[in-house]
PDB file of C-alpha atoms in Angstrom:
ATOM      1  CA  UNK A   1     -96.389 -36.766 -66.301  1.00 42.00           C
ATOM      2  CA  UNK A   2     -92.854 -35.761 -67.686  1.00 42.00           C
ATOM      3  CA  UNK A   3     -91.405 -38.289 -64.749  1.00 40.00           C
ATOM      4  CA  UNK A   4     -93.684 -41.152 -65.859  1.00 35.00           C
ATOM      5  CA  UNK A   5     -92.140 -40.356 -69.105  1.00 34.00           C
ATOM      6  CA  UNK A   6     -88.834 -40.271 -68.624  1.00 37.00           C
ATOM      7  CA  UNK A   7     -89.095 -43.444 -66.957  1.00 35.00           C
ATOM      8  CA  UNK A   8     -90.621 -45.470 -69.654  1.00 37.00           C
ATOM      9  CA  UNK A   9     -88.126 -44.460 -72.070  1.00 34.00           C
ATOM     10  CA  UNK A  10     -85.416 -45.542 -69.559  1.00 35.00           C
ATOM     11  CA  UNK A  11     -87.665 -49.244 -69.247  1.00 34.00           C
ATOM     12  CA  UNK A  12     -87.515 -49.605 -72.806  1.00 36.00           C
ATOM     13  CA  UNK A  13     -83.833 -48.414 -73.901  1.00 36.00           C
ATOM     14  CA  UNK A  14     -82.595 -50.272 -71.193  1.00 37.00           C
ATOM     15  CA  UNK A  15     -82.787 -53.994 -72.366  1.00 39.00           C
ATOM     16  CA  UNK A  16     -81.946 -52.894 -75.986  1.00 39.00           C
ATOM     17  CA  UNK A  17     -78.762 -51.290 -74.527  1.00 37.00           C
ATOM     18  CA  UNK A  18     -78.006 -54.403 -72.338  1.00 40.00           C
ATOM     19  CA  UNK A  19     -78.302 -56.561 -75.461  1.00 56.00           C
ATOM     20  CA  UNK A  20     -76.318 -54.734 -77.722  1.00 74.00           C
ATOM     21  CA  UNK A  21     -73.786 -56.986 -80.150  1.00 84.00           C
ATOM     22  CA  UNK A  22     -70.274 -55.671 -79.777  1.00 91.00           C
ATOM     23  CA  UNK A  23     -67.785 -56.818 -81.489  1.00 94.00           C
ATOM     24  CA  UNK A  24     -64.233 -56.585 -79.843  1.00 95.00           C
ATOM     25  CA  UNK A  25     -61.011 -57.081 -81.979  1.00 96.00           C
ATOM     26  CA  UNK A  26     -58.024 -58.391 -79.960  1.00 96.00           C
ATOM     27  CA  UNK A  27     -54.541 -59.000 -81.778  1.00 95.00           C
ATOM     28  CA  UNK A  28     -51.053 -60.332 -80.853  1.00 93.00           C
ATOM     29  CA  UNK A  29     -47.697 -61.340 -82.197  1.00 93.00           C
ATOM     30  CA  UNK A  30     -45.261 -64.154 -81.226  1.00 88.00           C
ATOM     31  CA  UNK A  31     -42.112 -62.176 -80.152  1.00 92.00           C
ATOM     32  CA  UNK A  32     -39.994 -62.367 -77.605  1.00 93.00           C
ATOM     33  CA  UNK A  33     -40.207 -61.571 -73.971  1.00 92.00           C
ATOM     34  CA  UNK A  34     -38.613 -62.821 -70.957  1.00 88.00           C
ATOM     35  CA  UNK A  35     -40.102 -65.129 -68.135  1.00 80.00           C
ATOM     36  CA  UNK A  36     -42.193 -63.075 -66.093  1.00 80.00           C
ATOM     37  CA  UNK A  37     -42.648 -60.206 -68.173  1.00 86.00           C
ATOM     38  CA  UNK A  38     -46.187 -58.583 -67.428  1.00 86.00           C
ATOM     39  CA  UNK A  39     -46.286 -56.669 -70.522  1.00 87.00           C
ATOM     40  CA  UNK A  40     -47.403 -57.371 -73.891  1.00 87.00           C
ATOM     41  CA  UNK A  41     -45.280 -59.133 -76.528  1.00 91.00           C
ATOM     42  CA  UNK A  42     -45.173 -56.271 -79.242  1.00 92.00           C
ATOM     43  CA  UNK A  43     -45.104 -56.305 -83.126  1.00 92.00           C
ATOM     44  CA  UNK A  44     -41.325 -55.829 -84.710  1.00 91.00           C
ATOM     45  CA  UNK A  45     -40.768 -55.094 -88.460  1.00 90.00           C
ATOM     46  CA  UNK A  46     -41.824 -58.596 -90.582  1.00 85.00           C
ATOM     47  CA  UNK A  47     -43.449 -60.148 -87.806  1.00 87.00           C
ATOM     48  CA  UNK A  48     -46.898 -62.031 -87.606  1.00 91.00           C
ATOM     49  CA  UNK A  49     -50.073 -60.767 -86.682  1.00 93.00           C
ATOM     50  CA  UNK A  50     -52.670 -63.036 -85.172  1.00 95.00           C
ATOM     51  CA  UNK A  51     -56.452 -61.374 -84.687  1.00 96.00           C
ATOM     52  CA  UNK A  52     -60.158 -62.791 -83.455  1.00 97.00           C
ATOM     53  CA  UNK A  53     -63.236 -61.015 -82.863  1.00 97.00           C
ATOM     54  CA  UNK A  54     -65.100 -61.776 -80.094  1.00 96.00           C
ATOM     55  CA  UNK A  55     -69.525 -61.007 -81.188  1.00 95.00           C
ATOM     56  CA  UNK A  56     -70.809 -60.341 -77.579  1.00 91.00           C
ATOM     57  CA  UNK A  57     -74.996 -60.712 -76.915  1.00 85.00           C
ATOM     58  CA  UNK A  58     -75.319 -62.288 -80.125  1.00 87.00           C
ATOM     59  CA  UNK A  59     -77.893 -65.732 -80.674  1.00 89.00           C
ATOM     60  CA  UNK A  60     -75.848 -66.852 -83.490  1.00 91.00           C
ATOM     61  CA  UNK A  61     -72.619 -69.333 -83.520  1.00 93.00           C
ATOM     62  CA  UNK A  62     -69.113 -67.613 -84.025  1.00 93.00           C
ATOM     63  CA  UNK A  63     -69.385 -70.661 -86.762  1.00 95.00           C
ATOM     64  CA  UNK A  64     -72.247 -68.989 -88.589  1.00 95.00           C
ATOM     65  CA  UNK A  65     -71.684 -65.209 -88.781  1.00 96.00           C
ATOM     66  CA  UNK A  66     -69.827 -64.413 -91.704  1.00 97.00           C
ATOM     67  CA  UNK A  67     -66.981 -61.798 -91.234  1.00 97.00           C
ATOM     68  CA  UNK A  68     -65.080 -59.457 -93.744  1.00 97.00           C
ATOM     69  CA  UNK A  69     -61.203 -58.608 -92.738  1.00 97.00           C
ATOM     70  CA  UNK A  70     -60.152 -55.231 -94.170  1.00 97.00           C
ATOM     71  CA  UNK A  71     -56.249 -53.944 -94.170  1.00 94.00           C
ATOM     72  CA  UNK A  72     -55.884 -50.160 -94.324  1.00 91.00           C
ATOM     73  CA  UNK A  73     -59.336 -50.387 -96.871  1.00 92.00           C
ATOM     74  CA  UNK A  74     -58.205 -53.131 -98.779  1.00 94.00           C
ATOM     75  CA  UNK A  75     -60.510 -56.183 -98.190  1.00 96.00           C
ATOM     76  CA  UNK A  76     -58.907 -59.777 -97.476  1.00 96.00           C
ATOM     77  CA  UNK A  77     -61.136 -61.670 -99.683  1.00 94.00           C
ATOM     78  CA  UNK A  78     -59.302 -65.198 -98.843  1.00 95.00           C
ATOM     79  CA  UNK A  79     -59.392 -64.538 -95.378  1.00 96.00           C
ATOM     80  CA  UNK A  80     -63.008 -63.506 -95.138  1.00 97.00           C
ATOM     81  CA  UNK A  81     -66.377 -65.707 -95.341  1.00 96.00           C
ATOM     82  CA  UNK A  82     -68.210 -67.554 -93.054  1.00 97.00           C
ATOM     83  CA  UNK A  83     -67.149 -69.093 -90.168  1.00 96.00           C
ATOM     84  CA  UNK A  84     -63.461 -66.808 -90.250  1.00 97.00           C
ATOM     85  CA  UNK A  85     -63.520 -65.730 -86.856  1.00 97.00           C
ATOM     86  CA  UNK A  86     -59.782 -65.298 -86.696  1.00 97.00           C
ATOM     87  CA  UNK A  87     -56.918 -64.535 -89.169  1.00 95.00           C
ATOM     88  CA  UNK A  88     -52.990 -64.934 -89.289  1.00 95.00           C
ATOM     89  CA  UNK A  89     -51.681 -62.039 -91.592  1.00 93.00           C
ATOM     90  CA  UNK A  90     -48.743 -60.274 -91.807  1.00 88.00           C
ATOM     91  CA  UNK A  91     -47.940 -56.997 -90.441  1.00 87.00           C
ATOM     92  CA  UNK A  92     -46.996 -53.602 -90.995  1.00 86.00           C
ATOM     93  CA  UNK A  93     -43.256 -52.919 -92.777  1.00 82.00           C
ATOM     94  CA  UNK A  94     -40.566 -50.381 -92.673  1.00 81.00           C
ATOM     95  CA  UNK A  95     -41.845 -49.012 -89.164  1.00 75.00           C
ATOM     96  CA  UNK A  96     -44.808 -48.670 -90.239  1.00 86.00           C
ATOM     97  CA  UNK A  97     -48.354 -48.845 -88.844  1.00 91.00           C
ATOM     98  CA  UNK A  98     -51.870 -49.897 -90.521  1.00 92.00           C
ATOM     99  CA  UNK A  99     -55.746 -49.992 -89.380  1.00 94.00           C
ATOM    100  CA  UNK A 100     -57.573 -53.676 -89.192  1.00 96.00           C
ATOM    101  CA  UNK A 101     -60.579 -53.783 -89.725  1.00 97.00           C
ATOM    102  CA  UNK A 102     -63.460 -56.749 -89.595  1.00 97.00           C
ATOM    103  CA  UNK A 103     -67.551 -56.327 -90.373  1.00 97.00           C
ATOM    104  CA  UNK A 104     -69.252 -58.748 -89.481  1.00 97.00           C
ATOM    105  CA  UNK A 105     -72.834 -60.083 -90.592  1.00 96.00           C
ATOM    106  CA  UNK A 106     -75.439 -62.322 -89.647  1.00 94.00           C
ATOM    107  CA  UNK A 107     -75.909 -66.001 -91.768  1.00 94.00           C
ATOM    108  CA  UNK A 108     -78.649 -63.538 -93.922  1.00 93.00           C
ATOM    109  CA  UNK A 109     -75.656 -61.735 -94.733  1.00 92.00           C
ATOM    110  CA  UNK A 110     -76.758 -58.387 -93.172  1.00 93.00           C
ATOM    111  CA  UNK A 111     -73.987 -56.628 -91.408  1.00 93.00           C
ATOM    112  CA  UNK A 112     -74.684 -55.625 -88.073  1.00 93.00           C
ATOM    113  CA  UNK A 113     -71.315 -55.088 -86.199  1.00 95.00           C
ATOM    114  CA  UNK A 114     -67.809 -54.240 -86.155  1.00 95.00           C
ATOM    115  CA  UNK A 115     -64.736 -53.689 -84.913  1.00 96.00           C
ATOM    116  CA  UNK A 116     -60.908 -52.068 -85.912  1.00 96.00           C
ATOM    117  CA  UNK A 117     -57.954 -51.122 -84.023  1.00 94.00           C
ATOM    118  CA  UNK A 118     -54.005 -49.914 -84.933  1.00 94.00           C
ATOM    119  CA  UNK A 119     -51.012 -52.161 -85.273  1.00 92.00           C
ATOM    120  CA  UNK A 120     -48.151 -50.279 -84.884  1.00 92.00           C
ATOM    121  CA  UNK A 121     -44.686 -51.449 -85.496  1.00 92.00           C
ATOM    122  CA  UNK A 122     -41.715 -51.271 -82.515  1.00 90.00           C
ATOM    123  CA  UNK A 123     -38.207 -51.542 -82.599  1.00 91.00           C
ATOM    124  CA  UNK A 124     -36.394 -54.566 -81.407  1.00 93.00           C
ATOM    125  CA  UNK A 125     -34.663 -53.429 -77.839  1.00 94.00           C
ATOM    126  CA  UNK A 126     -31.798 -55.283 -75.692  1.00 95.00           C
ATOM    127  CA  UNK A 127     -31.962 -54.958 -72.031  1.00 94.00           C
ATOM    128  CA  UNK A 128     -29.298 -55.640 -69.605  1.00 94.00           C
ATOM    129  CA  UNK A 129     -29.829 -57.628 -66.566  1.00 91.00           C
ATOM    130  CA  UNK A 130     -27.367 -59.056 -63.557  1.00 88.00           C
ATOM    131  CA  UNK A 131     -26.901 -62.344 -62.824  1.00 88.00           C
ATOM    132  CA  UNK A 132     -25.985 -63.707 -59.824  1.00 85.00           C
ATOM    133  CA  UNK A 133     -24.414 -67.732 -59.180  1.00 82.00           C
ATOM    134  CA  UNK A 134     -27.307 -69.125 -57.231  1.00 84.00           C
ATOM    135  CA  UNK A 135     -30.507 -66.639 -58.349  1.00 87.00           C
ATOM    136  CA  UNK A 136     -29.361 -66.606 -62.394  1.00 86.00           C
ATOM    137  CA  UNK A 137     -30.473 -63.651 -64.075  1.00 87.00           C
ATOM    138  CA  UNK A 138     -32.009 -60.966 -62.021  1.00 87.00           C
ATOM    139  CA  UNK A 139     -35.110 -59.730 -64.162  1.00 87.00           C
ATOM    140  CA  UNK A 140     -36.293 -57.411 -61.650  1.00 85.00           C
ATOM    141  CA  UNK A 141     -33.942 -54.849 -62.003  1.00 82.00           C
ATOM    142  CA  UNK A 142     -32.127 -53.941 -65.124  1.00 88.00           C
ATOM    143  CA  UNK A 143     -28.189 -52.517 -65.623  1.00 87.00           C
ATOM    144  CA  UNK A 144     -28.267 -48.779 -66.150  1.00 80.00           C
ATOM    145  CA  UNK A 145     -24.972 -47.378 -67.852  1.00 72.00           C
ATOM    146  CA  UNK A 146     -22.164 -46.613 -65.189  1.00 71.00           C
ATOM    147  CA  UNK A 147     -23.061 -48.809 -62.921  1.00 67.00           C
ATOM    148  CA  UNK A 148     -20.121 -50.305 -60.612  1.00 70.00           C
ATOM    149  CA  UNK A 149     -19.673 -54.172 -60.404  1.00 73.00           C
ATOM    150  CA  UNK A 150     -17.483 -56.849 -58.566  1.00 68.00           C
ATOM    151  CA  UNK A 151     -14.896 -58.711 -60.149  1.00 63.00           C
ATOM    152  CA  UNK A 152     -15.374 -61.782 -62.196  1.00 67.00           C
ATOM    153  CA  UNK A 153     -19.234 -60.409 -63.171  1.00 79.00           C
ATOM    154  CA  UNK A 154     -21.645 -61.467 -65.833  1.00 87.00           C
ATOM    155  CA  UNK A 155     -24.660 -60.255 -67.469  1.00 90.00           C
ATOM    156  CA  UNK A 156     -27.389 -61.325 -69.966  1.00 94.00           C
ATOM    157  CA  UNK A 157     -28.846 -59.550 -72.691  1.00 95.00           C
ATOM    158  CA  UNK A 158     -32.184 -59.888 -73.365  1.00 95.00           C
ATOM    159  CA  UNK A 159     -33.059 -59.059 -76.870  1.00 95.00           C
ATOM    160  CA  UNK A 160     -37.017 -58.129 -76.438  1.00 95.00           C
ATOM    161  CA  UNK A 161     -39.807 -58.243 -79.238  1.00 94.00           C
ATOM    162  CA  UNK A 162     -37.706 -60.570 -81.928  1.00 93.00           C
ATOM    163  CA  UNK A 163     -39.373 -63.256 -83.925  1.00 91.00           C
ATOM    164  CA  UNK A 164     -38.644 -66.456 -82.015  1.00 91.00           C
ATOM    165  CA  UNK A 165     -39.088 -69.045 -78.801  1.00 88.00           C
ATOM    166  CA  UNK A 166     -36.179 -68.878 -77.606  1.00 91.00           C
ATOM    167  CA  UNK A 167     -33.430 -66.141 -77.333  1.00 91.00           C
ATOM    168  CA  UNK A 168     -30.615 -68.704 -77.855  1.00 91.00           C
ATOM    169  CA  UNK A 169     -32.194 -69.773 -81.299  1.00 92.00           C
ATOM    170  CA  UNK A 170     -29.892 -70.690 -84.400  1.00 92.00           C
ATOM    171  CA  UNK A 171     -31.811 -68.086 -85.817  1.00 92.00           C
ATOM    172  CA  UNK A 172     -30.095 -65.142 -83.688  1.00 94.00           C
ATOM    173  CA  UNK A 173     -26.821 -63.669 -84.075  1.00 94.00           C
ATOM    174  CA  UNK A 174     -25.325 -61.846 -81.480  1.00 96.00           C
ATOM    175  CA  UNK A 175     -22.056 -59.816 -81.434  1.00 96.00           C
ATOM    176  CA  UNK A 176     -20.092 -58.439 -78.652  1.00 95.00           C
ATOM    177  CA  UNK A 177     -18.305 -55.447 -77.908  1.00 94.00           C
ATOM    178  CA  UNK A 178     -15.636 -54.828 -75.415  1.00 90.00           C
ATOM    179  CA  UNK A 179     -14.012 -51.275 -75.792  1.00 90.00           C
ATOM    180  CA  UNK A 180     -14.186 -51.661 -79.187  1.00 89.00           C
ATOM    181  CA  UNK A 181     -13.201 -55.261 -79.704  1.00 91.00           C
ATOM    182  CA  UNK A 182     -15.215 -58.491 -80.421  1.00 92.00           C
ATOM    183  CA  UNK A 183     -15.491 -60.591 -77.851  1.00 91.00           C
ATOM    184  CA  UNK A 184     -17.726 -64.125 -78.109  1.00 90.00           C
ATOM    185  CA  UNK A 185     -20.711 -64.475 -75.185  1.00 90.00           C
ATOM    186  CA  UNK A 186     -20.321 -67.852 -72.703  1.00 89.00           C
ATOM    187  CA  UNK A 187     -20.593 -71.164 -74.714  1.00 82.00           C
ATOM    188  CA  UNK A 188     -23.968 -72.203 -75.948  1.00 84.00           C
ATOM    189  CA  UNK A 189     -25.215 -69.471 -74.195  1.00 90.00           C
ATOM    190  CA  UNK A 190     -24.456 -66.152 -76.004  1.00 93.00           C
ATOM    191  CA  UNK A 191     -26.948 -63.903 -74.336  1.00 94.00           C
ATOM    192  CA  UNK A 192     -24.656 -64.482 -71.371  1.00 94.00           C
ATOM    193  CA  UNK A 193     -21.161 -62.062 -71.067  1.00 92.00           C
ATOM    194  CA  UNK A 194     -18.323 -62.908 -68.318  1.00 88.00           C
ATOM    195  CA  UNK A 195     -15.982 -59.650 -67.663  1.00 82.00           C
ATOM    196  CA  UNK A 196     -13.131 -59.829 -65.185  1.00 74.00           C
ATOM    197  CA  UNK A 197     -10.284 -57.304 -64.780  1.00 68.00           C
ATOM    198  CA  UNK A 198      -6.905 -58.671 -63.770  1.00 70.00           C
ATOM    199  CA  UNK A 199      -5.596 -55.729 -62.206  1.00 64.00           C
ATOM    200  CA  UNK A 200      -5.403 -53.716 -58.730  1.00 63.00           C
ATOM    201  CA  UNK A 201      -7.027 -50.625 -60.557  1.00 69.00           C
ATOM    202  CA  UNK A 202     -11.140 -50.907 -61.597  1.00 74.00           C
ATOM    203  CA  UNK A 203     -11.398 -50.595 -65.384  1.00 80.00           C
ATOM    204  CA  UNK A 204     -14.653 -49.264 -67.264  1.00 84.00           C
ATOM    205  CA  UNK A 205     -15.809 -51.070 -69.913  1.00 85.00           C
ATOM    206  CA  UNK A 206     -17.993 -49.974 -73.131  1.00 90.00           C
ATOM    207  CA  UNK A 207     -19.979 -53.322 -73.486  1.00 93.00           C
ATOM    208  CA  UNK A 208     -22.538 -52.905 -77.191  1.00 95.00           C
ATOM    209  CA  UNK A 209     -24.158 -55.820 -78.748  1.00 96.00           C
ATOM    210  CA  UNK A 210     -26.223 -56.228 -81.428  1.00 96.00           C
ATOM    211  CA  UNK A 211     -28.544 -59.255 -82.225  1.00 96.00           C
ATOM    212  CA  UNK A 212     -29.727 -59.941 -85.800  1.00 94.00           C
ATOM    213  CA  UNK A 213     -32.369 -62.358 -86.530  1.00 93.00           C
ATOM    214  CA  UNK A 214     -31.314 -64.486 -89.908  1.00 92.00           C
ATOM    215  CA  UNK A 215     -34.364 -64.929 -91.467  1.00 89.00           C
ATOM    216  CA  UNK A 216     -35.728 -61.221 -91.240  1.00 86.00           C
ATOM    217  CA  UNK A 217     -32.841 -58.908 -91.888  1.00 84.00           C
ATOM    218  CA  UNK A 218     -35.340 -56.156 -90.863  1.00 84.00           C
ATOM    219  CA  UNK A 219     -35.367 -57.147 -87.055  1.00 89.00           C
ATOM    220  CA  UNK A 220     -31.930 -55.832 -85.239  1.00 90.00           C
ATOM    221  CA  UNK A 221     -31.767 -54.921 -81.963  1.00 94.00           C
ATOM    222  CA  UNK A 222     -28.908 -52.897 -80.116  1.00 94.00           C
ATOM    223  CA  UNK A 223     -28.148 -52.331 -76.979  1.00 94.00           C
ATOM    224  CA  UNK A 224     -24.887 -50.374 -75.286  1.00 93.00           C
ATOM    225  CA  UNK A 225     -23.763 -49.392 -71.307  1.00 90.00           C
ATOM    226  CA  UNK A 226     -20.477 -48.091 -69.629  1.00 89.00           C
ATOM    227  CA  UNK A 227     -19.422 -50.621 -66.513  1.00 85.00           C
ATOM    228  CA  UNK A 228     -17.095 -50.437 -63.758  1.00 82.00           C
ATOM    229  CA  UNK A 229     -15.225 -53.670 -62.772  1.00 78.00           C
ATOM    230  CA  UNK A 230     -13.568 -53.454 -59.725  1.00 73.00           C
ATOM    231  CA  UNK A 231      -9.460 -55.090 -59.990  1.00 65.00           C
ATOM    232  CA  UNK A 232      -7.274 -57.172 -58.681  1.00 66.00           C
ATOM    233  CA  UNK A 233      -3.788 -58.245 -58.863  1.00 48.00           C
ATOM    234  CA  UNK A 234      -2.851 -58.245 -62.449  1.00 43.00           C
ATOM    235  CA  UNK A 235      -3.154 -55.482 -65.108  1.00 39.00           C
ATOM    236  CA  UNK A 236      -4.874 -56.839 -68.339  1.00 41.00           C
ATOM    237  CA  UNK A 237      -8.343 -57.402 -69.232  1.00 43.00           C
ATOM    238  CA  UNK A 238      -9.514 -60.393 -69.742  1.00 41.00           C
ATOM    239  CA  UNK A 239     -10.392 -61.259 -73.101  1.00 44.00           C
ATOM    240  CA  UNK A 240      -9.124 -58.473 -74.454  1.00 46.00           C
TER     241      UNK A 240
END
């Protein structure tokens, strides 16, 4: 008796289980990243947050549910109502973080699911790749400090999770640092950095850089590593 049981409450939990409505909440942001990166572009101070829930098992039309978008508890009333499936909003500031939320209700207007996740703000970061003349930039393996390079090198920065397309935008800055003194990057290309030492001796070189994004004084990323360039025949350093 108690198996017959068991098994008719499993018969009829089963296909309201299987037909549950979920709602899932999936976000992103439009910062940078390099070509090929696997990983997730992620949300920098005064970015742009773009969110849609996905109803799952539901009979009605994204187009007819109605949905409510809540910020840390504060409801966005002009970004709610029918039909608002998605949002474009702005993020977190000041390294902060802050909960979305979204309800969302049937065309009666009874709420029957939801959804919420974190955004969390990250900092701006600058990674250091080789390049070499025929392959360009080598994005599968980064410079760690003190490493030891031929004469004549060049790297590129990569300033990861800034606001833009393209990380030779007018709207990025960047500023170079030889052992302490300014140096420009190549041309039209000033992610790019050419270091030679005209001498017999190697010579280590502090490289920084910073890169500041002009319209969103709160997005500056930094980046520094020690280098060895191997010498040759003279005994000054180019561009120095």
């Amino acid at each position: 008796m108690r198996t017959f049981l068991y098994l008719g409450l499993f018969f009829v939990l089963f296909p309201i289980l299987s037909h549950a409505q979920t709602a899932t909440l999936l976000w992103e942001t439009q910062t940078y990243t390099p070509p090929f990166y696997k990983g997730a572009s992620l949300y920098s101070d005064g970015g742009t947050i773009y969110a849609e829930v996905y109803v799952s098992n539901s009979s009605y039309s994204k187009e007819s549910m109605s949905y409510k978008w809540i910020k840390d508890g504060v409801v966005l009333g002009s970004l709610s109502g029918v039909g608002k499936s998605s949002l474009i909003t702005s993020g977190p500031r000041f390294l902060g973080d802050y909960i979305l939320e979204v309800k969302v209700s049937d065309p009666e207007g009874i709420e029957f699911t939801s959804s919420a996740l974190l955004i969390e703000t990250k900092d701006p970061k600058i990674v250091f790749y080789e390049t070499d003349p025929l392959l360009g930039s080598l994005f599968h393996r980064s410079i760690k400090s003190n490493g030891d390079f031929p004469n004549s090198s060049q790297i590129q920065a990569i300033p990861y999770f800034l606001s833009t397309q393209s990380i030779h935008s007018e709207l990025l800055s960047y500023s170079w640092n030889l052992n302490g003194k300014s140096v420009a990057g190549v041309g039209n290309t000033p992610s790019f950095l050419s270091m030679r030492v005209e001498g017999e001796d190697s010579s280590v070189l502090n490289v920084s850089l910073s890169v500041a994004h002009s319209q969103n004084f709160l997005q500056d990323a930094r980046g520094r590593l020690n280098l060895t360039i191997e010498g040759n025949s003279r005994r000054s350093l180019f561009g120095l």
